[in-house]
PDB file of C-alpha atoms in Angstrom:
ATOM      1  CA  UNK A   1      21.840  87.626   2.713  1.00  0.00           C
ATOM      2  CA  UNK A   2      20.238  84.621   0.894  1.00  0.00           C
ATOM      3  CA  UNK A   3      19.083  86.136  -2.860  1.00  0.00           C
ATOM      4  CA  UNK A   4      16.816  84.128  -5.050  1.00  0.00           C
ATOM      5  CA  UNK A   5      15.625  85.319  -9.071  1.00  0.00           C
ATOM      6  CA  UNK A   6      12.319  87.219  -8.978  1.00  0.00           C
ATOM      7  CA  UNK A   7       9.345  84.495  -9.281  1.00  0.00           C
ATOM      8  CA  UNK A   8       6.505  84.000 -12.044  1.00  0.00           C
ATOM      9  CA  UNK A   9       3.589  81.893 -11.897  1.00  0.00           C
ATOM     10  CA  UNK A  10       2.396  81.993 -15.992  1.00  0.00           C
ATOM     11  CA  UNK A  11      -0.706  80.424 -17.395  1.00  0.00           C
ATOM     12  CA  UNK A  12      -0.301  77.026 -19.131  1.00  0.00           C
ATOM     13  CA  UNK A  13       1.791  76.946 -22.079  1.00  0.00           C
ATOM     14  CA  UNK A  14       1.296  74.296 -24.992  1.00  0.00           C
ATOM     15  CA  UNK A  15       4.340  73.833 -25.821  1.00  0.00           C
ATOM     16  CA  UNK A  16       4.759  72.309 -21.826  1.00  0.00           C
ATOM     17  CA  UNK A  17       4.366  68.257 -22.679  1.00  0.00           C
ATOM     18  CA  UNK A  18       5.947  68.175 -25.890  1.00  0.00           C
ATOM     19  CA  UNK A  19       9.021  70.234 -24.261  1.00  0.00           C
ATOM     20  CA  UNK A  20       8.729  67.251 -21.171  1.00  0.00           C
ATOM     21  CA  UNK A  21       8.777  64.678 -24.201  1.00  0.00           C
ATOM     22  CA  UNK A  22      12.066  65.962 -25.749  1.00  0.00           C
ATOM     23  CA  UNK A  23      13.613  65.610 -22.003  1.00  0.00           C
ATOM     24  CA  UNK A  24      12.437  62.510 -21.547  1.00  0.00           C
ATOM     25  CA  UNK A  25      13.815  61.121 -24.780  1.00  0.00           C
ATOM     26  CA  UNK A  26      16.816  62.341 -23.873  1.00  0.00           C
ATOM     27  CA  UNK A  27      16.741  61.131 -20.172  1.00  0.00           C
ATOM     28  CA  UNK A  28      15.510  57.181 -21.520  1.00  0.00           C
ATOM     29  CA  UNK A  29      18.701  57.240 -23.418  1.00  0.00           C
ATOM     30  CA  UNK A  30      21.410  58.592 -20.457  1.00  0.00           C
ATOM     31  CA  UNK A  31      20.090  55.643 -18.109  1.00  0.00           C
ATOM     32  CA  UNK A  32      19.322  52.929 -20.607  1.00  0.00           C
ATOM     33  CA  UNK A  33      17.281  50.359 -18.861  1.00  0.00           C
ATOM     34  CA  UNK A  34      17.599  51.852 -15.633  1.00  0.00           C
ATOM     35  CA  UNK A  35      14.342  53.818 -15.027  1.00  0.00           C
ATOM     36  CA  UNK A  36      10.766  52.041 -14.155  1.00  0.00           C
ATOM     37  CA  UNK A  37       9.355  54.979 -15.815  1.00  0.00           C
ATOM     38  CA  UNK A  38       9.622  58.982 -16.685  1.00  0.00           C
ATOM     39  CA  UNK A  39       6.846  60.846 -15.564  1.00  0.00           C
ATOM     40  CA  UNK A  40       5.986  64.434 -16.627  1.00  0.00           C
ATOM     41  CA  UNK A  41       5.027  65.697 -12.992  1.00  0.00           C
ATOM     42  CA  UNK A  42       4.463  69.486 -11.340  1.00  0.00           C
ATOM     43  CA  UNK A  43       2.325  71.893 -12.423  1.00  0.00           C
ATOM     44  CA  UNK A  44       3.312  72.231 -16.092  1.00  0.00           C
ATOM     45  CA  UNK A  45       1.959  68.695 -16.347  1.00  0.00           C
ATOM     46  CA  UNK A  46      -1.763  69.765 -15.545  1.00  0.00           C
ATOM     47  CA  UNK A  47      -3.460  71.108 -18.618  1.00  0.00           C
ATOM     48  CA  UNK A  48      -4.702  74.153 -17.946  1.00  0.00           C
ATOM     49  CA  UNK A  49      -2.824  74.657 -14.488  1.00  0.00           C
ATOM     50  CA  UNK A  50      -0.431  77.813 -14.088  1.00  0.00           C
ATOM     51  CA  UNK A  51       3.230  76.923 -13.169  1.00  0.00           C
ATOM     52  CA  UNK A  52       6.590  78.197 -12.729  1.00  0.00           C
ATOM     53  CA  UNK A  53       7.846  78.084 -16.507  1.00  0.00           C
ATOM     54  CA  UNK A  54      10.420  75.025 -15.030  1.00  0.00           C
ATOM     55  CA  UNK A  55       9.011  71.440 -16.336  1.00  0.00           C
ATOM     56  CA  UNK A  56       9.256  68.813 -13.676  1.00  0.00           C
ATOM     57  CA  UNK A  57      10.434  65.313 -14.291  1.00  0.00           C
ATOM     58  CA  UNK A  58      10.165  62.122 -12.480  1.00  0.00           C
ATOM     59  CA  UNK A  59      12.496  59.033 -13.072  1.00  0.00           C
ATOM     60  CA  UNK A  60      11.130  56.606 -11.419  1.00  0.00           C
ATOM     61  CA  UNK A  61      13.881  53.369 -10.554  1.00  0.00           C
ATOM     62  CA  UNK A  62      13.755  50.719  -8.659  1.00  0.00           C
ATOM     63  CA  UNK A  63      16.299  51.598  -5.965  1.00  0.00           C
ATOM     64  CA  UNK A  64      18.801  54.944  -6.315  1.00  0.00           C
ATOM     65  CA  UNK A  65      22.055  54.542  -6.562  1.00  0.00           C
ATOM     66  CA  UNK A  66      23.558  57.705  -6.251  1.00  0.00           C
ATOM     67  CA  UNK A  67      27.333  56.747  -7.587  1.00  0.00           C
ATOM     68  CA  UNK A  68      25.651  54.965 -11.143  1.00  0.00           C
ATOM     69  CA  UNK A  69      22.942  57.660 -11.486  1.00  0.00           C
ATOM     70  CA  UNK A  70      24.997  60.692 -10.913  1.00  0.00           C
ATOM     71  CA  UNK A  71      27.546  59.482 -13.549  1.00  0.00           C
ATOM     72  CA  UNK A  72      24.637  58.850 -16.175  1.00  0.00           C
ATOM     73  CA  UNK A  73      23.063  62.067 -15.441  1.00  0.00           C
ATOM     74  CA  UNK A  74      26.347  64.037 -15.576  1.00  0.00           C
ATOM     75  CA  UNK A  75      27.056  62.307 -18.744  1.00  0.00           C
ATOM     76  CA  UNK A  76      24.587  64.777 -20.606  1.00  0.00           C
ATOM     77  CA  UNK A  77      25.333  67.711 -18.587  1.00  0.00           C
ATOM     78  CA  UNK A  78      22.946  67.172 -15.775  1.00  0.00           C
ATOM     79  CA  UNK A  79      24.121  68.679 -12.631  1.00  0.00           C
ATOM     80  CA  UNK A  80      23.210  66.910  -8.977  1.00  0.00           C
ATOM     81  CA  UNK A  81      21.833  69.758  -6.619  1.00  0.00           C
ATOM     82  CA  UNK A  82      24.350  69.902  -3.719  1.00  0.00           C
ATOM     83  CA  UNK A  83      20.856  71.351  -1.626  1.00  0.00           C
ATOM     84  CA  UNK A  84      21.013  69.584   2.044  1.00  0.00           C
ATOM     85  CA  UNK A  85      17.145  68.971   0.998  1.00  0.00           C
ATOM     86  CA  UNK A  86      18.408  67.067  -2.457  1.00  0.00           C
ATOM     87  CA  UNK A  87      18.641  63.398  -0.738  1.00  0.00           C
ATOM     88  CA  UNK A  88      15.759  63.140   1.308  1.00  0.00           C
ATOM     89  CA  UNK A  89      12.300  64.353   1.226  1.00  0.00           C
ATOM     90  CA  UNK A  90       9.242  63.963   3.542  1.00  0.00           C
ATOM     91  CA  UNK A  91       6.147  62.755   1.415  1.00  0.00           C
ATOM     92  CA  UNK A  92       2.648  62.092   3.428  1.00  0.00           C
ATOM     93  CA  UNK A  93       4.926  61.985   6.603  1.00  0.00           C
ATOM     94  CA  UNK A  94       7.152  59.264   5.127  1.00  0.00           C
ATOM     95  CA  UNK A  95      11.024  59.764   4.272  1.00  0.00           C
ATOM     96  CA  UNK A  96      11.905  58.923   1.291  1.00  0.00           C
ATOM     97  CA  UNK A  97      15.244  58.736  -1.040  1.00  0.00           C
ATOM     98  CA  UNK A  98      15.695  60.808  -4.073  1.00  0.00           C
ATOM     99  CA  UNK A  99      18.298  62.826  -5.871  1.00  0.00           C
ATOM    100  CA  UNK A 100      17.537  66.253  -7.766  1.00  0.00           C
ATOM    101  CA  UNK A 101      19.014  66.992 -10.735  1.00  0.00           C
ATOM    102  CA  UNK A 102      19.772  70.358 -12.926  1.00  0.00           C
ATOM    103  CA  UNK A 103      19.328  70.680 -16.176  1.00  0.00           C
ATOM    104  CA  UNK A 104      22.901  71.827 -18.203  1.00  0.00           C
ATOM    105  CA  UNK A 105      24.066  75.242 -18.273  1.00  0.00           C
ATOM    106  CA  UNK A 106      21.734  77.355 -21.000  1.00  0.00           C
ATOM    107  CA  UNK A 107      19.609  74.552 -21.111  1.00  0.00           C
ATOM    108  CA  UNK A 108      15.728  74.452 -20.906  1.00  0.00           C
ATOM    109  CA  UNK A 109      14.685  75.105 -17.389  1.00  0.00           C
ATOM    110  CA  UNK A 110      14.037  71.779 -15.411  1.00  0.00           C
ATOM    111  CA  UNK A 111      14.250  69.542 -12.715  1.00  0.00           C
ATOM    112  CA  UNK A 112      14.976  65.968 -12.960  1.00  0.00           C
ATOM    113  CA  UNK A 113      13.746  64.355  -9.654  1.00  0.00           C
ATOM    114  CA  UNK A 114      14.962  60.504  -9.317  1.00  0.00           C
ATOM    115  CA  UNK A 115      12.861  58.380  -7.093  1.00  0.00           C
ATOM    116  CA  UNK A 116      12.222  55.259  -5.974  1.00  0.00           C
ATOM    117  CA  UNK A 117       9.748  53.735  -7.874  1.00  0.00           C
ATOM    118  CA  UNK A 118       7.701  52.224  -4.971  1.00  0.00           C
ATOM    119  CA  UNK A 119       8.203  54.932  -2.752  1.00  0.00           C
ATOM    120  CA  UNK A 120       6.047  57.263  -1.175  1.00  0.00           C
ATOM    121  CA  UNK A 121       7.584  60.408  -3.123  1.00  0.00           C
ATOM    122  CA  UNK A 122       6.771  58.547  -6.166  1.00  0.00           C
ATOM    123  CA  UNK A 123       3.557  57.788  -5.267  1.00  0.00           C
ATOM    124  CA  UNK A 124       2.989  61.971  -3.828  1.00  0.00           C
ATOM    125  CA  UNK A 125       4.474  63.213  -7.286  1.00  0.00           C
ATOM    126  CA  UNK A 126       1.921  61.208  -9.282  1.00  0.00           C
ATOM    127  CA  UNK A 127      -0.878  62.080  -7.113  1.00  0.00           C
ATOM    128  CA  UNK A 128      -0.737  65.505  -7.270  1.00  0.00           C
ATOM    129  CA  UNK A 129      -0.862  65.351 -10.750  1.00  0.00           C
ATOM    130  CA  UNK A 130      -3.966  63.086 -11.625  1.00  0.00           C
ATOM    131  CA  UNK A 131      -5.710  64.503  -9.046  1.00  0.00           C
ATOM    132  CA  UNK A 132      -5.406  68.672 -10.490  1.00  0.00           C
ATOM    133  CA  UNK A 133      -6.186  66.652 -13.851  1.00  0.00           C
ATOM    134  CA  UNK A 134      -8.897  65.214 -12.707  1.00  0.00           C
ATOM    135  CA  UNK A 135     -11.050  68.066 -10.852  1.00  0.00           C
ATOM    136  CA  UNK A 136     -11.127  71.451 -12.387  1.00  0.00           C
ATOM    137  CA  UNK A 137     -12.248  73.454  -9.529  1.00  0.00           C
ATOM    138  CA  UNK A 138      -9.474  72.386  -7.647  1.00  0.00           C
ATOM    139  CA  UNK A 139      -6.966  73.397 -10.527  1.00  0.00           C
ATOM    140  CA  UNK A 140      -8.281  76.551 -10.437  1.00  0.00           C
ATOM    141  CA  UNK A 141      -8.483  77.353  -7.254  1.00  0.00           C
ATOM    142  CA  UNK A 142      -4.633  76.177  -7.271  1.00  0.00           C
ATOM    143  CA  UNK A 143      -3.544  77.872  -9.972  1.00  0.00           C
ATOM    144  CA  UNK A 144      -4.821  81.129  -8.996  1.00  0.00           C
ATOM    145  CA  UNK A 145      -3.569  80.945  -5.179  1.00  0.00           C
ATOM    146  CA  UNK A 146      -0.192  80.243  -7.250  1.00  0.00           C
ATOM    147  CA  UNK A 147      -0.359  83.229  -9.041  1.00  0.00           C
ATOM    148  CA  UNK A 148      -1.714  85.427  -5.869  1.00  0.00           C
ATOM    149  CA  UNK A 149       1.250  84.193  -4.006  1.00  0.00           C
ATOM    150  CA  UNK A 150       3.873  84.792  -6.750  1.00  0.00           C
ATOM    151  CA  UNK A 151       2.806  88.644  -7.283  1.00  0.00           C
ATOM    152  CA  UNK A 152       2.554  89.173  -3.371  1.00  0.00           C
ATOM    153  CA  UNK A 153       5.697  87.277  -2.629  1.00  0.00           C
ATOM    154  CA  UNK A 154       8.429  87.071  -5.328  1.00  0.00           C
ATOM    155  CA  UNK A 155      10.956  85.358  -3.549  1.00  0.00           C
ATOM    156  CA  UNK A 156      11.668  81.925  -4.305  1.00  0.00           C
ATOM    157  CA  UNK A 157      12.382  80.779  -1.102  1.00  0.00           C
ATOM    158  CA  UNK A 158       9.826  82.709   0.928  1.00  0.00           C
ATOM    159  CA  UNK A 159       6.952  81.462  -1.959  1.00  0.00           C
ATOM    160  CA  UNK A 160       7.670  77.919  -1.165  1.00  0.00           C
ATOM    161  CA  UNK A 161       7.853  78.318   2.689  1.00  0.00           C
ATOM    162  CA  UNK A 162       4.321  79.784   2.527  1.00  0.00           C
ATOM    163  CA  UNK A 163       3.589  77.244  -0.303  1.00  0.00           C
ATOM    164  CA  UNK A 164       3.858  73.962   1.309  1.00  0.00           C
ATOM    165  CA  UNK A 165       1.498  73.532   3.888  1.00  0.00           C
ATOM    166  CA  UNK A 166      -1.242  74.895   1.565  1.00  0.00           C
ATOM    167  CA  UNK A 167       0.316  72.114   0.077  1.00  0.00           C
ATOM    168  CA  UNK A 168      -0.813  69.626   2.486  1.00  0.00           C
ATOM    169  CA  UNK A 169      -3.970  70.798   2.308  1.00  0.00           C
ATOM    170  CA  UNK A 170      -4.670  70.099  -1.340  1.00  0.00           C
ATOM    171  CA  UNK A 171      -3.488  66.488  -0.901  1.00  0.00           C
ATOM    172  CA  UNK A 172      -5.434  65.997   1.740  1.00  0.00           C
ATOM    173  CA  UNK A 173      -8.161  66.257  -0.652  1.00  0.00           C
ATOM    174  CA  UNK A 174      -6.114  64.626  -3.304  1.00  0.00           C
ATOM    175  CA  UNK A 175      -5.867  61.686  -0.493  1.00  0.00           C
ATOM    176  CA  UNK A 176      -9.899  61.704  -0.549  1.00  0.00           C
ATOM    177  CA  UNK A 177     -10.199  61.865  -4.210  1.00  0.00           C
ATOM    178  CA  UNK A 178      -7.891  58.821  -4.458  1.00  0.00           C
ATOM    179  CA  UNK A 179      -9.758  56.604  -1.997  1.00  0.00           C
ATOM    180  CA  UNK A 180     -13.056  58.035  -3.674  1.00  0.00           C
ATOM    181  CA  UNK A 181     -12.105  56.784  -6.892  1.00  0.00           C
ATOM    182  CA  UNK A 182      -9.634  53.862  -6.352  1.00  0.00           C
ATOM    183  CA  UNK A 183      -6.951  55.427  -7.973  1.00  0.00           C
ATOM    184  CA  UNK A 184      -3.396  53.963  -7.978  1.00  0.00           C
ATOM    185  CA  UNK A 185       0.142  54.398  -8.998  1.00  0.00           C
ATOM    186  CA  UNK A 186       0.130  54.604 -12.740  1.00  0.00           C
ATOM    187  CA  UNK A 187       1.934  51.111 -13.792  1.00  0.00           C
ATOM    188  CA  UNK A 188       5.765  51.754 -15.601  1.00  0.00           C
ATOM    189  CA  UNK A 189       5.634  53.120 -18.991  1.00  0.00           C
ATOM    190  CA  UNK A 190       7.530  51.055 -22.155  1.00  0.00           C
ATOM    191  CA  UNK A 191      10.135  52.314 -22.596  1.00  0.00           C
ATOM    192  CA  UNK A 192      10.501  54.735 -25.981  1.00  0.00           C
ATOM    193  CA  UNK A 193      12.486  53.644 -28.990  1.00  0.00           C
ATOM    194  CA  UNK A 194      15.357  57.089 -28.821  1.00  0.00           C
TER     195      UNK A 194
END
C-alpha cells in the first residue's frame, strides 16, 4: 500500500523568497554558467498565496543534459528523483524535458525543477506565477481551495490527483490573462555574484 506524509497547505510565510534566494545562490554556483535563469516558482512564490511549506525552484537552461546536470546537482547533495514522472511532463498539452531534483538529506524542503529554457514547462511554471501575482481574487480563491483540499484530503498523492485538473482550469484563465495583457516569458536573469 502506497503511504505518503500527512499534507499542509499554510498561509504565506515571509521568510519564503529570502529562503528561495539562499537556494538559488547556492544553485548559480553548482552549475556555473549553465542556467538561463533561476526562477522562484510554485505557490510559495505568490505573496500572499498559501502553499505546501516546500519552495519551488526553476533552473531554466538552454537544453538538459541529464549526465552534466545530475553530476553538478549531486555535487551539493542534490538528489535526482528516480519518479517515472521526473523526465517528462505535459505542459498546455505539450511534452516537455525536465529533471526534478531533491534537496540533501535534513536540508530545507525543496524542489529543484530543471527545464528547458524555451520550453513550454518553462513557459507554464512562470505563468502560473505572474498570473496569481497579478490578480488577487484569483489567489484567493486558489489558496483557499488549497487549503479546503488539504484538510479534506491529506494524502499527498490523492491531493494532487484531485489537484490538477482544477489546475487546468486556473490556467485557462491564466492563458486569458496573458493574451489580455501581452505578457511574456520573463527574459534570463544576470547572473548573481556567489
Amino acid at each position: 500500500m502506497r503511504s505518503s506524509p500527512p499534507l499542509a497547505v499554510v498561509d504565506h510565510r515571509s521568510q519564503w523568497p529570502s529562503e528561495f534566494e539562499q537556494l538559488a545562490r547556492q544553485l548559480r554556483v553548482a552549475m556555473g554558467g549553465v542556467p538561463v535563469a533561476i526562477d522562484h516558482v510554485g505557490s510559495t512564490s505568490v505573496p500572499g498565496l498559501a502553499a505546501k511549506d516546500c519552495i519551488d525552484v526553476q533552473i531554466r537552461v538552454p537544453s538538459i543534459d541529464e549526465a552534466r546536470d545530475v553530476a553538478l546537482l549531486s555535487a551539493i547533495g542534490f538528489r535526482c528523483r528516480p519518479e517515472p514522472w521526473n523526465r517528462t511532463e505535459v505542459s498546455g498539452g505539450i511534452p516537455c524535458r525536465k529533471l526534478v531534483f531533491a534537496p540533501p538529506a535534513g536540508a530545507r524542503a525543496c524542489n529543484v525543477h530543471l527545464r528547458e529554457s524555451a520550453g513550454a514547462g518553462a513557459r507554464y511554471a512562470l505563468l502560473f506565477r505572474d498570473y496569481l501575482r497579478a490578480d488577487a481574487p484569483a489567489r484567493r480563491a486558489w489558496g483557499a481551495f488549497k487549503q479546503r483540499l488539504a484538510a479534506s484530503v491529506p494524502d499527498l498523492f490523492d491531493y494532487g490527483r484531485i489537484k490538477a485538473p482544477a489546475t487546468e482550469i486556473l490556467m485557462a484563465a491564466a492563458e486569458r490573462w496573458a493574451a489580455d495583457t501581452a505578457w511574456f516569458v520573463p527574459p534570463q536573469t544576470p547572473p548573481e555574484s556567489p
